[in-house]
mmCIF file of C-alpha atoms in Angstrom:
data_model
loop_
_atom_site.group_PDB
_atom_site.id
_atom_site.type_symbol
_atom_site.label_atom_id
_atom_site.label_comp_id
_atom_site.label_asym_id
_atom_site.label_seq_id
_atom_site.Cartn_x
_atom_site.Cartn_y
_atom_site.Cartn_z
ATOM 1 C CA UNK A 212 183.080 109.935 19.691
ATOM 2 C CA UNK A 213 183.288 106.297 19.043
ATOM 3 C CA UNK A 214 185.035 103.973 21.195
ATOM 4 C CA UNK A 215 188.088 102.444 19.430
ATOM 5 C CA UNK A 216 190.187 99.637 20.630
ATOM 6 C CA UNK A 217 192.759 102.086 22.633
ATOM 7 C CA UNK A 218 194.958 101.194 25.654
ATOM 8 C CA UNK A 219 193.648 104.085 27.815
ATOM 9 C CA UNK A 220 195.756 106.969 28.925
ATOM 10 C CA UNK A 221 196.490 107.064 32.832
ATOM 11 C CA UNK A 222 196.812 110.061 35.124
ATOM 12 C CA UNK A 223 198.539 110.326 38.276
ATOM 13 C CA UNK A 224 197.504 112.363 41.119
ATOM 14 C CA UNK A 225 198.074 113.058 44.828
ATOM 15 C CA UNK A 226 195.731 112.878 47.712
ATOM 16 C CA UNK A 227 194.067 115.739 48.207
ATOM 17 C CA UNK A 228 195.001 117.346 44.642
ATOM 18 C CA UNK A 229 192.210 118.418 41.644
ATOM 19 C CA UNK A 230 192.169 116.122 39.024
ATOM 20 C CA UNK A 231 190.970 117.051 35.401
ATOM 21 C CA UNK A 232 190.119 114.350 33.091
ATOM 22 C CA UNK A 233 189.605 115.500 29.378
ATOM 23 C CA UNK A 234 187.351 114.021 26.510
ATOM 24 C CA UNK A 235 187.111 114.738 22.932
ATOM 25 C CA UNK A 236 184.172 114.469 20.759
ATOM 26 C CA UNK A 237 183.179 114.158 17.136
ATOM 27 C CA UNK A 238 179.988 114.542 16.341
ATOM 28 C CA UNK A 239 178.572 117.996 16.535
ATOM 29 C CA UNK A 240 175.056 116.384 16.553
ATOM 30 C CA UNK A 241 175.717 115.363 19.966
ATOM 31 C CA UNK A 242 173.404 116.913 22.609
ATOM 32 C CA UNK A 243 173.959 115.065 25.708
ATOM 33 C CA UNK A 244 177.198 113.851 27.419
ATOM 34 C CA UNK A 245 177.777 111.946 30.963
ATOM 35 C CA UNK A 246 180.775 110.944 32.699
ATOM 36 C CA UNK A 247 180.894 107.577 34.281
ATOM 37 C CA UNK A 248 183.371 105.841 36.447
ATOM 38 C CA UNK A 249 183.977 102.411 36.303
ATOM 39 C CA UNK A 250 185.878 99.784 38.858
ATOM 40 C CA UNK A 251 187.945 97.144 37.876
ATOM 41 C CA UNK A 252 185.407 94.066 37.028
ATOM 42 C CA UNK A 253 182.475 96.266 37.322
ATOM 43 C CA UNK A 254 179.922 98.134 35.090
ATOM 44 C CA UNK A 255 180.190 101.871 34.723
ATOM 45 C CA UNK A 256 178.837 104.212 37.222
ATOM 46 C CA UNK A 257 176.859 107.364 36.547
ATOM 47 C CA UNK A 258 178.951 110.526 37.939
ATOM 48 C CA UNK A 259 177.250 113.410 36.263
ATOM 49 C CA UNK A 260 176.038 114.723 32.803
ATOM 50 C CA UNK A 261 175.355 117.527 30.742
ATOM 51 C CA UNK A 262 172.978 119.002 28.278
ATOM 52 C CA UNK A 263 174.219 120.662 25.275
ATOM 53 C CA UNK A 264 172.777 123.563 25.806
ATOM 54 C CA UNK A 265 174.812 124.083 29.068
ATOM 55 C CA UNK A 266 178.815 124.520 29.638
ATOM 56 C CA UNK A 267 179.758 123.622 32.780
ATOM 57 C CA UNK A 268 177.459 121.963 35.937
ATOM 58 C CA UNK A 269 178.455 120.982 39.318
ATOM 59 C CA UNK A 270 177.759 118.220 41.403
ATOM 60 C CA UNK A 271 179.323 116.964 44.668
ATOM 61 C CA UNK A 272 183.139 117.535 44.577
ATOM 62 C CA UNK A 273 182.746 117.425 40.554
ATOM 63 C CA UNK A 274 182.822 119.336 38.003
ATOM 64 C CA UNK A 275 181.819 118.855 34.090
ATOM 65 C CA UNK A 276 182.755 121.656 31.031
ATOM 66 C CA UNK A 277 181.653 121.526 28.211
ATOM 67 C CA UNK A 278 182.766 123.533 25.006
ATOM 68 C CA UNK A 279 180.920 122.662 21.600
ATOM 69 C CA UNK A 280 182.985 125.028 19.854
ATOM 70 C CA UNK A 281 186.310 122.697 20.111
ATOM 71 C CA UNK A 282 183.931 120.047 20.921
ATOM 72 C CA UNK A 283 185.987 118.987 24.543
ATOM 73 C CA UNK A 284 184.575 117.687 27.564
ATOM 74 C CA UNK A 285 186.152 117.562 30.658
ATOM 75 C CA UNK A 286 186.008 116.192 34.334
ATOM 76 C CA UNK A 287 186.866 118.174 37.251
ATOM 77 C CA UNK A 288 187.339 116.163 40.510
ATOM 78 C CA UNK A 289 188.114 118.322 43.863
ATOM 79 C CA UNK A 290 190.333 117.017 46.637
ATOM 80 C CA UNK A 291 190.931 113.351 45.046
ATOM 81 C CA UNK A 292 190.394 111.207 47.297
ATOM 82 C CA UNK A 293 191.868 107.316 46.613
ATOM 83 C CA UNK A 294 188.671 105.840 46.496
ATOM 84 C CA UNK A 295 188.487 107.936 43.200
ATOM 85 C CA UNK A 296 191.101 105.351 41.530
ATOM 86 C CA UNK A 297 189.177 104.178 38.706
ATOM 87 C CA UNK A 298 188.499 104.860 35.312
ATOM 88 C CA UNK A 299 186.354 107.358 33.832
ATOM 89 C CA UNK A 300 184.811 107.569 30.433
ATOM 90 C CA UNK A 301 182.847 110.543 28.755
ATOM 91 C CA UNK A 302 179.774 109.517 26.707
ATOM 92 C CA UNK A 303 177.714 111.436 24.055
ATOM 93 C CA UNK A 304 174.282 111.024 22.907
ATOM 94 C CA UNK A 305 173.092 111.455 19.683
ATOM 95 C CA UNK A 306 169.902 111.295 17.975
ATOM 96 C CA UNK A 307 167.513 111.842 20.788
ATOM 97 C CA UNK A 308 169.194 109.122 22.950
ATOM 98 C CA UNK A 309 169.592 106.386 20.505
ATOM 99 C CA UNK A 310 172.594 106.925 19.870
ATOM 100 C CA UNK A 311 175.470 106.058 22.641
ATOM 101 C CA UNK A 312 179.203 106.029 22.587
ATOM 102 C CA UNK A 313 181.853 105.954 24.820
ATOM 103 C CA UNK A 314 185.130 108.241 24.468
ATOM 104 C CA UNK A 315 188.537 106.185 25.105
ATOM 105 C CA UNK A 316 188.529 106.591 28.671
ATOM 106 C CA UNK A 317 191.108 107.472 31.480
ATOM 107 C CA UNK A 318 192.824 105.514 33.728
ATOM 108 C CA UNK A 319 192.963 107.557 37.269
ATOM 109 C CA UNK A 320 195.158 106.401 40.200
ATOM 110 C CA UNK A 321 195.040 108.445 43.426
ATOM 111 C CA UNK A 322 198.536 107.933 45.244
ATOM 112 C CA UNK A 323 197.737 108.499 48.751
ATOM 113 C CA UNK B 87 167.484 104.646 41.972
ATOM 114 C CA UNK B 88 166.811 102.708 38.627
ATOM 115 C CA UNK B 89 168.354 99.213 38.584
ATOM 116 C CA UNK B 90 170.011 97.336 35.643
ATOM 117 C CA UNK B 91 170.195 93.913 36.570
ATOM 118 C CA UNK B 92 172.870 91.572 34.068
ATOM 119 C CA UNK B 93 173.075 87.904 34.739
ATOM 120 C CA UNK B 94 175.120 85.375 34.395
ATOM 121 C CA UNK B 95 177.897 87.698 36.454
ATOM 122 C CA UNK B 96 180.734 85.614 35.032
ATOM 123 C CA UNK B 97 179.711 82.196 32.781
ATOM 124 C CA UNK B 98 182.021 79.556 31.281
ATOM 125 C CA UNK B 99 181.638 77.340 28.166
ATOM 126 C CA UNK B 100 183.136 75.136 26.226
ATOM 127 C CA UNK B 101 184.130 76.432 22.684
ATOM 128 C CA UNK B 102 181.555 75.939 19.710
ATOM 129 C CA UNK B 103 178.518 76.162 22.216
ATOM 130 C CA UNK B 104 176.265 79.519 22.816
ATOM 131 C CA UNK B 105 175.704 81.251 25.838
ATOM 132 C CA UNK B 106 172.931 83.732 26.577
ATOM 133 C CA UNK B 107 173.331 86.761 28.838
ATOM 134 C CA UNK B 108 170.212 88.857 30.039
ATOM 135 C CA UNK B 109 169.557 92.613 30.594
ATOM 136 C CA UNK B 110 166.490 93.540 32.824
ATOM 137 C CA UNK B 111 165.621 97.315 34.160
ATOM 138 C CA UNK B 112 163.994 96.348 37.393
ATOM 139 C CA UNK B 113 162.437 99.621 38.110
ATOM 140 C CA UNK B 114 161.877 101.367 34.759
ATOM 141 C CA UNK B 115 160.485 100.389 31.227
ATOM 142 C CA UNK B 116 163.174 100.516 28.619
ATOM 143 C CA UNK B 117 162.666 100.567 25.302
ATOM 144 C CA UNK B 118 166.106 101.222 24.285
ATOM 145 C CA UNK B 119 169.145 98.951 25.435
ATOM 146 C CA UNK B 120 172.517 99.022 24.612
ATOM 147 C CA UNK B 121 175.307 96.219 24.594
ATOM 148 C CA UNK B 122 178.986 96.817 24.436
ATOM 149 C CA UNK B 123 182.049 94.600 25.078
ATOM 150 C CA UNK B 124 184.827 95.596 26.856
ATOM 151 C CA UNK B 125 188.643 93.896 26.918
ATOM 152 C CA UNK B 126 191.123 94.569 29.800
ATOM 153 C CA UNK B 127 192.099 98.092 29.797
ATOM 154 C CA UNK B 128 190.368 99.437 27.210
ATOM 155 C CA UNK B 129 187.002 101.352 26.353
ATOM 156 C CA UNK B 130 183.533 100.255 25.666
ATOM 157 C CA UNK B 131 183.138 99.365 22.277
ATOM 158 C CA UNK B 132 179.248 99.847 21.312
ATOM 159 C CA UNK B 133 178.353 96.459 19.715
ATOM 160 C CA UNK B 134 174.262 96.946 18.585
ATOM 161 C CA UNK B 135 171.952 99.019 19.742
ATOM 162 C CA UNK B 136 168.584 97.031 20.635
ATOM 163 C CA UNK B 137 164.616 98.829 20.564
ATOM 164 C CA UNK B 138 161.800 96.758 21.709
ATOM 165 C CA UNK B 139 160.014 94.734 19.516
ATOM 166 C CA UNK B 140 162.230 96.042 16.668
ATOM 167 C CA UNK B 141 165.351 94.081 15.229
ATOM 168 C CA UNK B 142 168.580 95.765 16.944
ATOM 169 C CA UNK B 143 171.239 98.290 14.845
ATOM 170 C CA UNK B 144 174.331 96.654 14.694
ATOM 171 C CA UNK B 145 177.699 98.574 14.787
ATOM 172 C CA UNK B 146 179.861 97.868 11.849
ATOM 173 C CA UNK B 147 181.988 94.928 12.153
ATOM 174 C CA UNK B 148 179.519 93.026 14.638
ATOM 175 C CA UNK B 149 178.081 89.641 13.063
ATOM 176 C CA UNK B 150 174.507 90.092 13.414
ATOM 177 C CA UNK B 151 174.295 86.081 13.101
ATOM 178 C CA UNK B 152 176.836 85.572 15.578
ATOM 179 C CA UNK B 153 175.623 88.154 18.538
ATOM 180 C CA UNK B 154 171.934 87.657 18.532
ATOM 181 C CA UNK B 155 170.038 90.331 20.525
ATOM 182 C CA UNK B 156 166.294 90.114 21.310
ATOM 183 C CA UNK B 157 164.145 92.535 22.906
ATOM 184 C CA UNK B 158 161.216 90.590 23.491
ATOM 185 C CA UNK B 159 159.603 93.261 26.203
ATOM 186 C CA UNK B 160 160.302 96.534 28.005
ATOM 187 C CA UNK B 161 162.493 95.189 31.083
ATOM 188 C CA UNK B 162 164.478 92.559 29.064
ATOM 189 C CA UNK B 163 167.004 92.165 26.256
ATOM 190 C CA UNK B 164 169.014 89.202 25.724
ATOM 191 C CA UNK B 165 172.100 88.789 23.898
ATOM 192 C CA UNK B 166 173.219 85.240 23.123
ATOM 193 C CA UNK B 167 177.238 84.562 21.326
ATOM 194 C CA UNK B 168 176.662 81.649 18.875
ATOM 195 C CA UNK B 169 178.961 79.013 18.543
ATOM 196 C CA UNK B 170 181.651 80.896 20.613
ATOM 197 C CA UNK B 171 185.119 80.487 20.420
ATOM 198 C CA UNK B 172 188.030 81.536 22.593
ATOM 199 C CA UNK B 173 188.204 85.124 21.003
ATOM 200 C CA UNK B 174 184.718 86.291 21.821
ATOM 201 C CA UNK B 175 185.915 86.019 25.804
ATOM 202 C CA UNK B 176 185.526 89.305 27.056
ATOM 203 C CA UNK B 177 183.727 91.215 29.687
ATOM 204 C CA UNK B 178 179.618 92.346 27.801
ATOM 205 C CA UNK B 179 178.119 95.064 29.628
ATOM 206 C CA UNK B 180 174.534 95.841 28.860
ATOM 207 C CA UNK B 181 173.039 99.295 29.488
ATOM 208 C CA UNK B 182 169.003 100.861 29.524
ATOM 209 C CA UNK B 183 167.474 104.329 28.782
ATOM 210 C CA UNK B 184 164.981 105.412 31.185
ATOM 211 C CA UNK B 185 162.914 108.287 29.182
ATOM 212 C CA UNK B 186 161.098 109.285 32.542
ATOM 213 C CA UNK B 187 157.266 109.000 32.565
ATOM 214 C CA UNK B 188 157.296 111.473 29.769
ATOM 215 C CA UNK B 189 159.008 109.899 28.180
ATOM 216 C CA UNK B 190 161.645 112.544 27.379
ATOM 217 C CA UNK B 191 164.332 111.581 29.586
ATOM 218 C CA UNK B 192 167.769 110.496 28.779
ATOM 219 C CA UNK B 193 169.192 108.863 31.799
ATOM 220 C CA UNK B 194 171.487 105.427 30.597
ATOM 221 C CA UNK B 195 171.837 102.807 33.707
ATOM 222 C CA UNK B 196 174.367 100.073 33.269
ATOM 223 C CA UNK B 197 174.313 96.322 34.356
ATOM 224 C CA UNK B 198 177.409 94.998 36.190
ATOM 225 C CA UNK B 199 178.544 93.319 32.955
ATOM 226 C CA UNK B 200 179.031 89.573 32.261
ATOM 227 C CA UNK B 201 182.721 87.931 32.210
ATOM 228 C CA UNK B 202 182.344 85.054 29.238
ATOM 229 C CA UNK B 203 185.325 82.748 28.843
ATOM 230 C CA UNK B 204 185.792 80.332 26.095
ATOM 231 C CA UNK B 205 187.506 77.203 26.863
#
């Protein structure tokens, strides 16, 4: 669940294509997770989150799962479009919200 | 929608000096903040977590002398780098809770972060 010091994995994806960016967490404790998307030289951008009591939600042309048991988050985006080209990070919450953390993040570049 | 405002956008200074970056929520009452540092291509890493009117939880390995954080009121917490040298340049993004009006909410807004360089 912590963010460490990685050089973040990239994905590749086609116009038009699904994309599906995964996240792992640690801490079982954890009872709410968002995705965010951040631009190059820019702060990160709420997408969409999740309770813990919930597996999967929708929102416009996304989608988030969750599954405590393996404790794996992941981001569905429909019909990628390159202004998706960015990357996105998964975040869990801990201890009623004073506790933050960011997952490694993914590097996503839309190839039109 | 809820505002995090982060300023200086990008700041300069000349190594040994301190600089002092600024968090406000402009349309909500914090009383949790956040501030993380960020280097080119990688994560967030989480560097304190800051309460108003309550001294802020550092992460482990972040000088509590050397990042000072103060959250003086509900719409501002300010994180100054002491005596800064060329290895604390990086990009500091600050972030709020909103808890809602009651005060049960979870929502985390980000500023636009703050490019320091250390000459």
């Amino acid at each position: 669940g912590e963010s460490v010091g990685l050089h973040l994995p990239t994905l590749s994806v086609q116009e038009g294509d699904n994309s599906i960016i995964n996240c792992a967490y640690s801490n079982s404790a954890s009872d709410y997770f968002i995705w965010y998307k951040q631009e190059s030289g820019k702060g990160p951008q709420f997408i969409i989150d999740i309770r813990s009591n919930m597996d999967k939600r929708q929102g416009q042309r996304v989608t988030v799962l969750l599954n405590k048991t393996v404790k794996h988050l992941s981001l569905q985006i429909a019909a990628t479009q390159p202004g998706d080209s960015a990357v996105y990070f998964c975040a869990e919450i801990r201890n009623t919200g004073n506790q933050f953390y960011f997952g490694t993040g993914t590097s996503l570049t839309v190839i039109p | 929608g809820a505002v995090v405002s982060q300023h200086p956008s990008w700041v300069i200074c000349k190594s040994g000096t301190s600089v002092k970056i600024e968090c406000r929520s402009l349309d909500f009452q914090a009383t949790t903040m956040f501030w993380y540092r960020q280097f080119p291509k990688q994560s967030l890493m989480l560097m304190a977590t800051s309460n108003e009117g309550s001294k802020a939880t550092y992460e482990q390995g972040v000088e509590k002398d050397k990042f000072l954080i103060n959250h003086a009121s509900l719409t501002l917490s300010t994180l100054t780098v002491t005596s800064a040298h060329p290895e604390d340049s990086s990009f500091y993004i600050c972030s709020a809770r909103d808890q809602g009006p009651q005060g049960a909410g979870n929502t985390i807004y980000f500023g636009e972060g703050s490019w320091l360089t250390v000459v």
